[in-house]
Each structure stands twice: as C-alpha cells, then as structure tokens.
CSV table of C-alpha atoms in Angstrom, one decimal:
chain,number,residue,atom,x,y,z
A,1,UNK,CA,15.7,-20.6,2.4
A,2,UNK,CA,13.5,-23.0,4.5
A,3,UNK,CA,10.6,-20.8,3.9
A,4,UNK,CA,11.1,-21.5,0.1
A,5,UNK,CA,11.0,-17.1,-0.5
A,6,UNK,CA,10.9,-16.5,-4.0
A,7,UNK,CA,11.5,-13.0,-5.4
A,8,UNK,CA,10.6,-12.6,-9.0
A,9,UNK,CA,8.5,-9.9,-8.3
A,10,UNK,CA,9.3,-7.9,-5.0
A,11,UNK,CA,6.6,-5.2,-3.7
A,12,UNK,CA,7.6,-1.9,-2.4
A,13,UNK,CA,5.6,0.7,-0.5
A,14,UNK,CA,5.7,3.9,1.8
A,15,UNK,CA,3.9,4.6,5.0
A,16,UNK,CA,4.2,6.8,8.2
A,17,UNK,CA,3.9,6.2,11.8
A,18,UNK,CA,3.2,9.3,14.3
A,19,UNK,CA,4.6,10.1,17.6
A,20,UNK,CA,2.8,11.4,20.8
A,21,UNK,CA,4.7,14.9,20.5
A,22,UNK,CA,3.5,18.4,19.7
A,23,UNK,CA,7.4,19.7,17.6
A,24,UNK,CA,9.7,17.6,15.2
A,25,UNK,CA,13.3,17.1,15.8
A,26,UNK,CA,15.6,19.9,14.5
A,27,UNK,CA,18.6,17.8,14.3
A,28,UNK,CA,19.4,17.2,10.1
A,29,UNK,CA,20.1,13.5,11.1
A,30,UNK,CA,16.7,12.7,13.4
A,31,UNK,CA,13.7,11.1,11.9
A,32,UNK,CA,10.8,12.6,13.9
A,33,UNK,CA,9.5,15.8,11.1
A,34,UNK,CA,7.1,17.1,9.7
A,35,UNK,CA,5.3,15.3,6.7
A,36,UNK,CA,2.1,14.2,4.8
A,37,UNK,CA,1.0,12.5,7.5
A,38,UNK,CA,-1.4,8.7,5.6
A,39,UNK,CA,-3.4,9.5,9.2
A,40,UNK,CA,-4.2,13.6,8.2
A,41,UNK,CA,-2.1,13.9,12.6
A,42,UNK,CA,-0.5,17.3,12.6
A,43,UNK,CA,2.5,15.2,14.9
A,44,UNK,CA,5.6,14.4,13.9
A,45,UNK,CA,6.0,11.6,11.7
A,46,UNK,CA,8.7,8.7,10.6
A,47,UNK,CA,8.7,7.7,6.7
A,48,UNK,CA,8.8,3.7,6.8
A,49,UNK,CA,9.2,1.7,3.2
A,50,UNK,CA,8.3,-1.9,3.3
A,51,UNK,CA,9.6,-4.6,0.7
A,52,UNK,CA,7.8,-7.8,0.4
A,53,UNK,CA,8.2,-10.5,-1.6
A,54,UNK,CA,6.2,-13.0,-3.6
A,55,UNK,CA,4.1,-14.7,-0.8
A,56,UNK,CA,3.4,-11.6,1.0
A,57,UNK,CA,6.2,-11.9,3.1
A,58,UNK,CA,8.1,-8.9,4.4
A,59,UNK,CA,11.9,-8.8,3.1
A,60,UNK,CA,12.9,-5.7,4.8
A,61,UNK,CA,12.0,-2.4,6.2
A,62,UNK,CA,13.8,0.9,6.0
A,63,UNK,CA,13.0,4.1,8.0
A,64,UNK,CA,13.4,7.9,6.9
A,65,UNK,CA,12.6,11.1,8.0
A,66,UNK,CA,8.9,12.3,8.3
A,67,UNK,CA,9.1,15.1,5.6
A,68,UNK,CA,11.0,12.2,2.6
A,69,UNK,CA,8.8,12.7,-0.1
A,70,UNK,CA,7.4,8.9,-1.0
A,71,UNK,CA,9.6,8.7,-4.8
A,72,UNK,CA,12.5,9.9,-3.2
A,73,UNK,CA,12.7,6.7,-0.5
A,74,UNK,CA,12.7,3.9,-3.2
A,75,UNK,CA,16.4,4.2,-4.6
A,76,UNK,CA,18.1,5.2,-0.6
A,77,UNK,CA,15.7,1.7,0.2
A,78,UNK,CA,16.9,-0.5,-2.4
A,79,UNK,CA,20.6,0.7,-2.1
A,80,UNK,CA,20.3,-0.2,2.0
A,81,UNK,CA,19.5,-3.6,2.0
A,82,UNK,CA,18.0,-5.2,-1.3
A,83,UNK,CA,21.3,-4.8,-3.3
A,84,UNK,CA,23.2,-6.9,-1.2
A,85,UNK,CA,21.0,-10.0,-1.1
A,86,UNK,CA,22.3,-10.9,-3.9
A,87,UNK,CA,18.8,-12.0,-5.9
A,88,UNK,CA,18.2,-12.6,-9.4
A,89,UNK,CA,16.9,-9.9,-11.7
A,90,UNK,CA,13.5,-8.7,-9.8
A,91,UNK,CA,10.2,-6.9,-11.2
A,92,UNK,CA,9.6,-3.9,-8.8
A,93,UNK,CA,5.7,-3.4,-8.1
A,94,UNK,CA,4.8,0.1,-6.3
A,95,UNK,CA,2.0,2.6,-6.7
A,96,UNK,CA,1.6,6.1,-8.1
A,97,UNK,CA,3.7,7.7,-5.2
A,98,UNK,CA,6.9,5.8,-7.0
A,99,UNK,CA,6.6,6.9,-10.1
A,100,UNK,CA,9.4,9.0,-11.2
A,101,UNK,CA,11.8,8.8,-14.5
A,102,UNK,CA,14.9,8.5,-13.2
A,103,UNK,CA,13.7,5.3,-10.2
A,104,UNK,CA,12.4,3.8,-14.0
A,105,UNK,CA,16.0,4.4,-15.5
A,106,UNK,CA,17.2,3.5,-12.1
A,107,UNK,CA,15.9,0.0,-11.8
A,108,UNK,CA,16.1,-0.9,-15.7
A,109,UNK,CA,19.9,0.2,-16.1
A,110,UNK,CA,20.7,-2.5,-12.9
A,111,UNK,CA,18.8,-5.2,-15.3
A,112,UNK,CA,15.8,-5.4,-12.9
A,113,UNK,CA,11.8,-4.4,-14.1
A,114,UNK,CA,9.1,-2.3,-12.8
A,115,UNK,CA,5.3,-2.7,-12.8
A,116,UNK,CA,4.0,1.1,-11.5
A,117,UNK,CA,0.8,2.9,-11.6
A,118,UNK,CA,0.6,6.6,-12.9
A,119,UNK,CA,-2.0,8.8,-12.0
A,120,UNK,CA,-3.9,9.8,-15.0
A,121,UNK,CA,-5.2,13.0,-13.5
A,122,UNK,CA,-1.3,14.1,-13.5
A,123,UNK,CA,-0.5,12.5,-17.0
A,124,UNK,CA,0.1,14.3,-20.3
A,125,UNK,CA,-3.2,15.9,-22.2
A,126,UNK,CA,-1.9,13.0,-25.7
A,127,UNK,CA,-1.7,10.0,-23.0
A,128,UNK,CA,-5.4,11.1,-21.2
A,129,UNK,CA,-6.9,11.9,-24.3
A,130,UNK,CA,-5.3,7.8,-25.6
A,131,UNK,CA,-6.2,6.2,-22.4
A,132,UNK,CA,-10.0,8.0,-22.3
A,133,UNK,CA,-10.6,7.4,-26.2
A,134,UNK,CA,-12.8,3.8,-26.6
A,135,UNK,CA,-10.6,2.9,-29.7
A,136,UNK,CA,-8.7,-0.4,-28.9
A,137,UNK,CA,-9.9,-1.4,-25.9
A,138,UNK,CA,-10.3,-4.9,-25.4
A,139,UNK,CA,-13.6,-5.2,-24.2
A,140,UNK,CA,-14.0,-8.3,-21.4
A,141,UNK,CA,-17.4,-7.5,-20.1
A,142,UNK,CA,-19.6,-4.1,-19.3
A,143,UNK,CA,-17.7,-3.5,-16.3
A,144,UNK,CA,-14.1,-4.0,-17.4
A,145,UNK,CA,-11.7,-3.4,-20.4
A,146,UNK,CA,-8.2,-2.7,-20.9
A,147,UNK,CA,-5.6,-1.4,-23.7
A,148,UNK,CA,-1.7,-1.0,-23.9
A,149,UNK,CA,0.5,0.3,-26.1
A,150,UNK,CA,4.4,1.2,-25.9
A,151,UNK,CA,6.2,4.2,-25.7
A,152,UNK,CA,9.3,5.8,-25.3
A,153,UNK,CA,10.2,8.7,-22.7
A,154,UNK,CA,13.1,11.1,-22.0
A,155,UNK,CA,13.9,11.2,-18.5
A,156,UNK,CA,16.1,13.6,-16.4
A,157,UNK,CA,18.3,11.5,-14.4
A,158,UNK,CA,20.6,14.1,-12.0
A,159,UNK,CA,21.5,16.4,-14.8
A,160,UNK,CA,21.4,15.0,-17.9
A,161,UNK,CA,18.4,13.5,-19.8
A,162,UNK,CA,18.2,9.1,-21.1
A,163,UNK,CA,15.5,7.6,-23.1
A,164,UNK,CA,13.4,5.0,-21.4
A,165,UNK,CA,10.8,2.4,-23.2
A,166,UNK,CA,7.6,1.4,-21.3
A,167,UNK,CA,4.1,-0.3,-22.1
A,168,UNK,CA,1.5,1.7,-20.8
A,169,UNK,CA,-1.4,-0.2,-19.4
A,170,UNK,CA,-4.9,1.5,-19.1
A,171,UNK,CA,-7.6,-0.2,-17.9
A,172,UNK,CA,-11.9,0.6,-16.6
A,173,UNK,CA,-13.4,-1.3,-14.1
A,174,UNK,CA,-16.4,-0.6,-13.0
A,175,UNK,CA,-15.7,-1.0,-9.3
A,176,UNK,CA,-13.1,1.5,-8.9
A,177,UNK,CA,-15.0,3.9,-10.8
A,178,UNK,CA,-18.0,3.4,-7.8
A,179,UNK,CA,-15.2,3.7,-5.7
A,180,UNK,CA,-14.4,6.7,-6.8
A,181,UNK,CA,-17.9,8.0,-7.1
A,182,UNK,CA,-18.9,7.0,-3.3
A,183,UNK,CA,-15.1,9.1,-2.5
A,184,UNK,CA,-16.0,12.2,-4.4
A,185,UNK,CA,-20.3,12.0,-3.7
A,186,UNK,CA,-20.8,14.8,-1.3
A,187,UNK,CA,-18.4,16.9,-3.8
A,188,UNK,CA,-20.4,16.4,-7.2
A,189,UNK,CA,-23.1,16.6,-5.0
A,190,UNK,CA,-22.8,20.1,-3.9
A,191,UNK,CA,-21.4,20.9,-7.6
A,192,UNK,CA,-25.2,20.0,-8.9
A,193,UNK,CA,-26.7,22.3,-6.2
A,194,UNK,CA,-24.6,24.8,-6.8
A,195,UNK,CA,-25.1,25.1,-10.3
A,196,UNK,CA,-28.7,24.3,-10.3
A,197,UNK,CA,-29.4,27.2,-7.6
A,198,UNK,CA,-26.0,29.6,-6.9
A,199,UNK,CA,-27.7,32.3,-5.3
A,200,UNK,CA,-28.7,30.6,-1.8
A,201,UNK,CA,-24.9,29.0,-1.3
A,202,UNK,CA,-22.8,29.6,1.6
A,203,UNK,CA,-19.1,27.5,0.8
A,204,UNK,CA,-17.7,25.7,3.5
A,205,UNK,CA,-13.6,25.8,4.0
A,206,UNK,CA,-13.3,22.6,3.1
A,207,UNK,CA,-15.5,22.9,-0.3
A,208,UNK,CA,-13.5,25.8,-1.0
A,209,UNK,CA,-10.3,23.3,-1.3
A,210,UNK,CA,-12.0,21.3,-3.2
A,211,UNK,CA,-13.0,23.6,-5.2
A,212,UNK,CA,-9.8,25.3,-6.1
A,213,UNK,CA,-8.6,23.2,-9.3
A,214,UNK,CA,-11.6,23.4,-11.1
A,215,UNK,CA,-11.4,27.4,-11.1
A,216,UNK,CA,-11.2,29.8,-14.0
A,217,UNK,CA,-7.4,31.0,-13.4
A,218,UNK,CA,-8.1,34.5,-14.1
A,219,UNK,CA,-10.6,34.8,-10.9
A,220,UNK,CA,-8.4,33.9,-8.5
A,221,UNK,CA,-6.0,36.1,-6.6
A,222,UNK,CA,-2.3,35.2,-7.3
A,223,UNK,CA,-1.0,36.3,-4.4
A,224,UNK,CA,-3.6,34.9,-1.2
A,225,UNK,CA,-5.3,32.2,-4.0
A,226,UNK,CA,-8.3,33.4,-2.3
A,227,UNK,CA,-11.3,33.1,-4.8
A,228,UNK,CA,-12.2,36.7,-6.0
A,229,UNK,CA,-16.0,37.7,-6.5
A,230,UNK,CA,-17.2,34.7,-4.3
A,231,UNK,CA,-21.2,35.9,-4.7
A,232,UNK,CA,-20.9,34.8,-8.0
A,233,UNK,CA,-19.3,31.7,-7.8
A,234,UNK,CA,-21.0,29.7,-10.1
A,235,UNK,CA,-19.3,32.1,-13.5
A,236,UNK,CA,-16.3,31.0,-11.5
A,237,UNK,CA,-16.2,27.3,-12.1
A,238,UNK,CA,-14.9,25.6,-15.1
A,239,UNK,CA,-17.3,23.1,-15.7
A,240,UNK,CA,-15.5,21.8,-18.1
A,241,UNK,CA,-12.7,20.7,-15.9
A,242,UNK,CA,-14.8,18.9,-13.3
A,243,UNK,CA,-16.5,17.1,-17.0
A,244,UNK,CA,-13.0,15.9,-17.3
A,245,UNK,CA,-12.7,15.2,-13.9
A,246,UNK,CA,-15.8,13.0,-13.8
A,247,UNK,CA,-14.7,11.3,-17.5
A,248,UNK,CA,-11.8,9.2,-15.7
A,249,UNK,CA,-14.1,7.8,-12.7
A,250,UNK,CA,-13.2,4.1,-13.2
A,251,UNK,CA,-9.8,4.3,-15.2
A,252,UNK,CA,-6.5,3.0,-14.3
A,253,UNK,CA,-2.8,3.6,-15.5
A,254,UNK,CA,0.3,1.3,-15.2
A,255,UNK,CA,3.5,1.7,-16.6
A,256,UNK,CA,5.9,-1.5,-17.2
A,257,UNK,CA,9.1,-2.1,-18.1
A,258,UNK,CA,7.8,-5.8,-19.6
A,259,UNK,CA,6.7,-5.0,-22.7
A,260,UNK,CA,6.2,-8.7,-23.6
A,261,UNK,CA,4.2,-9.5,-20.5
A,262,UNK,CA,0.4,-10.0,-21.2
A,263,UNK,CA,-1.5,-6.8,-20.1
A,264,UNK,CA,-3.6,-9.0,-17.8
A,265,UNK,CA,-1.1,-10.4,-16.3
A,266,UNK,CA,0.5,-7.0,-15.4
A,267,UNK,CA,-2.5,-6.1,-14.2
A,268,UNK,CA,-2.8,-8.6,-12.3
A,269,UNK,CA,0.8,-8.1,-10.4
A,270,UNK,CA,0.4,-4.8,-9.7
A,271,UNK,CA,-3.1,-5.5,-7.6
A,272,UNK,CA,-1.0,-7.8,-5.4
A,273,UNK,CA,0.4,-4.5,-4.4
A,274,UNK,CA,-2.9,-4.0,-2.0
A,275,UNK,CA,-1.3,-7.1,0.6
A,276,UNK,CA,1.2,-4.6,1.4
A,277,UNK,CA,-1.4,-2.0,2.9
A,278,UNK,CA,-2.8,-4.9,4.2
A,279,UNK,CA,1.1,-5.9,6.2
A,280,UNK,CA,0.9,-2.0,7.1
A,281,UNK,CA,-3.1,-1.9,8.8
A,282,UNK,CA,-1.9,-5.2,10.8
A,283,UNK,CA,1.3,-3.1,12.0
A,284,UNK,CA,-1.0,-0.2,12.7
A,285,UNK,CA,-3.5,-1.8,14.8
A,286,UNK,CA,-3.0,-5.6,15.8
A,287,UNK,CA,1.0,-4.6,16.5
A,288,UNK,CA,0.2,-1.4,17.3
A,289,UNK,CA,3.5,0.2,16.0
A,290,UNK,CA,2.7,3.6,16.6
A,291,UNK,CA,1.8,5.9,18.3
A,292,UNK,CA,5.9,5.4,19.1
A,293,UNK,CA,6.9,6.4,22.3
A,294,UNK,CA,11.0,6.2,21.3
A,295,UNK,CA,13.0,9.1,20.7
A,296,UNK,CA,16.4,8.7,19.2
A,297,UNK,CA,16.9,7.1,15.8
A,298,UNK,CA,18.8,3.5,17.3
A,299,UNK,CA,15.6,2.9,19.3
A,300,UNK,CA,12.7,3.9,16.4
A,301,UNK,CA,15.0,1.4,14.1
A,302,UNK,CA,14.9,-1.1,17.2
A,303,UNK,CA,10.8,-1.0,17.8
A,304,UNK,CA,10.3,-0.6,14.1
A,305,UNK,CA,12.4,-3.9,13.8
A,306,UNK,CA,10.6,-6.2,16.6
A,307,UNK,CA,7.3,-5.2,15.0
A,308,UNK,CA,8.8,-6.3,11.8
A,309,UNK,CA,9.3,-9.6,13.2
A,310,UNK,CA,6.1,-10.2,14.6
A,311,UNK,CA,5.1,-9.1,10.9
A,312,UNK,CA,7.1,-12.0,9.4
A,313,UNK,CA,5.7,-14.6,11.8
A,314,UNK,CA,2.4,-13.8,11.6
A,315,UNK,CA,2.6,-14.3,7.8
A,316,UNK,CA,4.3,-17.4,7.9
A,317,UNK,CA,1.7,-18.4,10.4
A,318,UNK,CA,-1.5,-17.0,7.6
A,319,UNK,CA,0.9,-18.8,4.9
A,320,UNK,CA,0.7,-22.2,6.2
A,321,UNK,CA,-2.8,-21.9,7.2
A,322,UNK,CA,-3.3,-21.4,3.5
A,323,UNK,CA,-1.2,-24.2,2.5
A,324,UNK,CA,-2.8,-26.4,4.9
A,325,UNK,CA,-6.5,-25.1,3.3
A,326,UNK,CA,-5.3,-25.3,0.0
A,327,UNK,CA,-8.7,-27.1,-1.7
A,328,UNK,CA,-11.0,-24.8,0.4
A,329,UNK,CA,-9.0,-21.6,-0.2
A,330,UNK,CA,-9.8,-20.6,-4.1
A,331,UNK,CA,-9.0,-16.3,-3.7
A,332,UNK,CA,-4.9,-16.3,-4.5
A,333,UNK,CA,-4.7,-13.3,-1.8
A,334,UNK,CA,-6.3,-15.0,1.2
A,335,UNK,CA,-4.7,-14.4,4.3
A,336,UNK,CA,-6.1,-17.8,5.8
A,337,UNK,CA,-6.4,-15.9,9.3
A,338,UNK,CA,-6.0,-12.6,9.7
A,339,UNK,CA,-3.8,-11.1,12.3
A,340,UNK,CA,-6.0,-10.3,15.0
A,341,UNK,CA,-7.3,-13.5,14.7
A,342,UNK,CA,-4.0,-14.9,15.1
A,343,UNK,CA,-2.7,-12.9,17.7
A,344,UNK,CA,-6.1,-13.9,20.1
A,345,UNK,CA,-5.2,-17.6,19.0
A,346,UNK,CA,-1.7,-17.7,20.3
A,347,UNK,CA,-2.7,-15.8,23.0
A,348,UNK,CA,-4.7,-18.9,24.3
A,349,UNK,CA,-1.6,-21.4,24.1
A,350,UNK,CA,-0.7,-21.5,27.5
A,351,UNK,CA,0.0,-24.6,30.0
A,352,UNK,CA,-1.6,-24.9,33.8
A,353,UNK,CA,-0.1,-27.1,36.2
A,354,UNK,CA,-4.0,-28.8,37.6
A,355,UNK,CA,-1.9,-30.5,40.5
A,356,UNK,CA,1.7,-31.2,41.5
A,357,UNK,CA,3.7,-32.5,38.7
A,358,UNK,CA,0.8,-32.7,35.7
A,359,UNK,CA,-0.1,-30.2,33.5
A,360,UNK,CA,-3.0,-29.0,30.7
A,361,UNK,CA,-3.2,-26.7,27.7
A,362,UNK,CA,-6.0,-24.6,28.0
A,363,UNK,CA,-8.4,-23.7,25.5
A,364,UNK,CA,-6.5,-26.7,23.3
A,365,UNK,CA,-10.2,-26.6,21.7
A,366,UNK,CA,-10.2,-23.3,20.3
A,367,UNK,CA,-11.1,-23.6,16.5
A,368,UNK,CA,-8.7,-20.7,15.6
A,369,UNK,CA,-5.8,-22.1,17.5
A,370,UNK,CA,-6.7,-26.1,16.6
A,371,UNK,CA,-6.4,-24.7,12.9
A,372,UNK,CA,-2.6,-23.1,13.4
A,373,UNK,CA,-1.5,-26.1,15.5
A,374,UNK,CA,-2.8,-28.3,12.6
A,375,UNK,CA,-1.3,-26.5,10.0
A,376,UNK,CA,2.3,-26.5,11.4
A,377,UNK,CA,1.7,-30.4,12.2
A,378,UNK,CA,1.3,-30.1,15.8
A,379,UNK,CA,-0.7,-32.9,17.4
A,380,UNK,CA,-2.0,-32.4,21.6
A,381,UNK,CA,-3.6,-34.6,22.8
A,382,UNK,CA,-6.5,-33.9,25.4
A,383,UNK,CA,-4.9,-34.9,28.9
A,384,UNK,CA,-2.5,-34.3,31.5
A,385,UNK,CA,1.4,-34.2,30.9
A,386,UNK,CA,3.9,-34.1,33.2
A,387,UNK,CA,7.0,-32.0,32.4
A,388,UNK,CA,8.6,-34.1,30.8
A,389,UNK,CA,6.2,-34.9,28.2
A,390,UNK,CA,5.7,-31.1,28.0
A,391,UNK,CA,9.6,-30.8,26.6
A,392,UNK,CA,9.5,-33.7,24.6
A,393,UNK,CA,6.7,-31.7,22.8
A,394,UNK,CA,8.7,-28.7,22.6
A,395,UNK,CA,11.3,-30.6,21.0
A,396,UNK,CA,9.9,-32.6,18.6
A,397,UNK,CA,7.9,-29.4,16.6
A,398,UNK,CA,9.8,-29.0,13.8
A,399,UNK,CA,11.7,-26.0,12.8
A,400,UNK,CA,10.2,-23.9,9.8
C-alpha cells in the first residue's frame, strides 16, 4: 500500500536454479530433479515462477520441482498465493512456455485476461500461412508491421472440451528477425555449404541435431532416428522446410483475451514481460541465488525467500531513482541503477568512529550512493557526528 503497487496487469514467468550435486532427490515430495535446465547444467534443478506487478516489482515467488514442465506451474502458482490477495480483475502477461488452452480458459472463466505469445513455428499450417501472408498488415515503417484478427478455439480442459475467443496478434520487426539471424548464422551457414558442395562434408553431432527437423521422414530410421545414407546427405534435406524456416525470421505471435485493446498497445504489454528476465539475471548473479547449497524443501523456500527480498528492495531502490530522475529518464523500462550498481553503492554506507565519541560516513561522495540517498530524501552533511546525531538520523528517514 505505501509503495502505491498497482496490479492491472501482473507478469508471470518460469526459471531454474541448479544445485552443486551430481543425483536428484528420489523422494515424490523433494524439489531437487531433473529438468530443462535455462543454464544447459546436467545438475539437479528447482522450478522457480516469479509474479511481478506493474512497476516491475516482485509480488511473489513459488518453487516446484526441477522436472515441472513451465505451462503446468502457472495455475499450482496463481492458486498458492495470487488468489488470495484479493485484487481486482488482472491481465496475465507470460511468454510462449505458458501457453496452453485450458491456463487460457483457466484465467478467463475467474474474470481475469491474458496477453501470451505463441510460437509460430508450433502454430497451425491456416494461422502460419495468415500471420506470414502481407495482406492486412498495417505497415508502420520498413522494419516493423503488425495485424490481428479474432478467433475462436476449442480447448480440452481435464476431459471435456470449452470454446475460447482470442485476438491474435502478429507482428515483423526487423530487429528480432537479425536476432534471429545472428542465433541461427553458423546453422544456414553450413546449410549453404552443404548444398553448394555435399561431397567434401563431415557433420558434426551437434549439426546433426540441428539438422533433424528439416529431414525427409522417409530417410530416417524410426527406431535409432539415426539419419540413414549419410554420404548423401544433401537428397536428405528438405529444403523446403528450412525455406519455411527462414520465412518467419522477424515474426511474432501473441494471443489476448482483450479483444478491444489496441494491437499496439498489447504489444506493448507483453514486451514489459523482458523486466522479469531482467529480476531473474540480477537473482542469478548480483544475489547469486544459486548455485544453492540447501537440501530440504523448508530451507530452498527459506534462501529462495531472503533473495526474494533483496529482489524487492533493490527495485524499490531502482524505482525511486527513477522517480527522482523523472525529466532525464525518457525509456519507460529504465532501471535507473542497476543492481550491481546498487549493491556496490550500499555497500559503501558505512560510519567510522575518527576519534572518541565523533564519527564519519565514508565515501558519502560516491556519485552512485549520493544519487540513492537523494532519491529517498536523505540529506548528510560532510562532518563529524557524535552518536547521537547518528540516531537522530536514523530516525528521522522516513519509512517507504
């Protein structure tokens, strides 16, 4: 309340945190398993889903075992803590990992919304072919358009199907689509040799993988999926597929359950989604959260919890900055300091006692730190105290 939280639109995403241990729990109730692990660590891993609200401050965070798929965390989260705050009706931003029929039908039958991308690699051949043909886009420069259009769905929801109705959002820009050329270069890459000169190419494990999807079905062993006929790989590729690959470089699919709100504007709210990953690199590295070191579920919850914390404080600290900045800050997602930054900062705060009875602050002149103690109103002036002057200080800062 005294931070002023709103919740209109509430952010939700997954991550993972390793341990330092060779073999996963066995017990059905532990949380240290197996799992897809965001680092590519063959360790044991704990699920951790992170809500957020609308000025990038965390709400709550819920742990799960390491092998919880992503979708299936959203509706255990939301039932653990978020339902019982008691909020208004909410719009639900998460990416691609979320997306799943019955979490749509969940959300919109307990009157809330949901702004969530959809890979269009996975999507329906009618809805690639829609989102990849140039009819009605609305054409805002060379490197960006969009289009919507609404659409209703039969989901399965436990065992029984219900009809959903969503706008679907498609969008190019043309800096994902570099993006996504710079991620897939050394790929298309070897694709060009390859097909320009087959006979002199030795295929690496990892090219192999890569490979896989875009192979002719009928040349490929059922049983080991081991490529048959590998001297003549290049009759084995289906050019045609990685064509298809390479025609959705730069497009983007959401899915909304406002089908009155402007397409640019849920565009818009679902990029806001990126400050979470930015909350989960500060807990990865500043915080350093894992590797965890704790064993039993009470004390992961517990460590998970204090770094939660030091999340929350740190973005009420980057929050005021910004507020405090306000005619010099123009980007809406500025962090105003980052962690690190902070963390050094604070670091620096401390009091020496010079001679018997007087004190300093040291390094009171420290632009990062003289920025923070500005921003929460905090005026020091440059000379000694004595401890009483020290708590009079303390006690006159006032309370956020």
């Amino acid at each position: 309340n005294k931070f002023n939280r709103t919740t209109n639109v509430i952010y939700y995403d997954v991550t993972n945190f390793f341990f330092e241990i060779e073999e996963p729990d066995e017990g059905d109730d532990d949380l240290r398993k197996m799992g897809v692990s965001k680092e590519q660590r063959k360790q044991p891993i704990v699920q951790i889903g992170l809500f957020m609200d609308e000025q990038g401050v965390p709400i709550s965070i819920e742990t799960f075992p390491g092998n919880t798929l992503d979708h299936l965390t959203l509706k255990q989260a939301l039932n653990k803590t978020i339902k019982d705050l008691n909020l208004n009706r909410f719009i639900l931003v998460g990416d691609r990992g979320m997306y799943r029929g019955d979490n749509s039908y969940y959300l919109t039958s307990r009157n809330n919304g949901y702004i969530i991308s959809k890979s269009l690699e996975k999507t329906s051949k009618d809805e690639k072919e829609w989102a990849l043909n140039n009819e009605g886009y609305t054409v805002v420069s060379k490197d960006f358009k969009y289009k919507s259009r609404v659409i209703k769905r039969k989901v399965k929801v436990e065992d029984e199907y219900k009809d959903i109705t969503e706008k679907v959002v498609v969008y190019f820009s043309k800096k994902f689509y570099d993006k996504q050329m710079h991620e897939n270069k050394s790929f298309l890459e070897f694709i060009d040799k390859l097909e320009k000169n087959p006979e002199n190419f030795r295929i690496t494990k990892s090219q192999s993988s890569s490979l896989r999807k875009f192979l002719k079905k009928e040349l490929i062993n059922d049983k080991t999926g081991e490529i048959l006929n590998s001297k003549d790989l290049k009759a084995l590729i289906d050019f045609d597929k990685i064509n298809k690959f390479k025609e959705s470089f730069g497009y983007y699919q959401i899915v909304t359950s406002e089908l009155d709100m402007d397409d640019r504007k849920v565009i818009d709210t679902y990029h806001g989604l990126s400050r979470i990953e930015d909350q989960f690199r500060v807990m990865k590295s500043d915080l350093e959260t894992r590797p965890m070191y704790v064993r039993t579920k009470e004390h992961i919850n517990a460590h998970i919890l204090i770094c939660l914390l030091s999340l929350i404080i740190i973005r009420i600290i980057q929050n005021k900055v910004i507020n405090f900045n306000k005619p010099k800050v123009e980007n809406k997602w500025a962090m105003g300091l980052s962690g690190s930054r902070i963390q050094k900062a604070l670091n620096k705060w401390t009091v020496s006692e010079i001679t018997n009875g007087y004190y300093r602050f040291n390094d009171i002149d420290d632009l990062d730190l003289k920025l923070i103690l500005d921003s929460f109103d905090i005026n020091i002036p440059i000379k000694l105290f004595k401890k009483m002057e020290l708590h009079n200080i303390k006690t006159s800062i006032k309370v956020i």
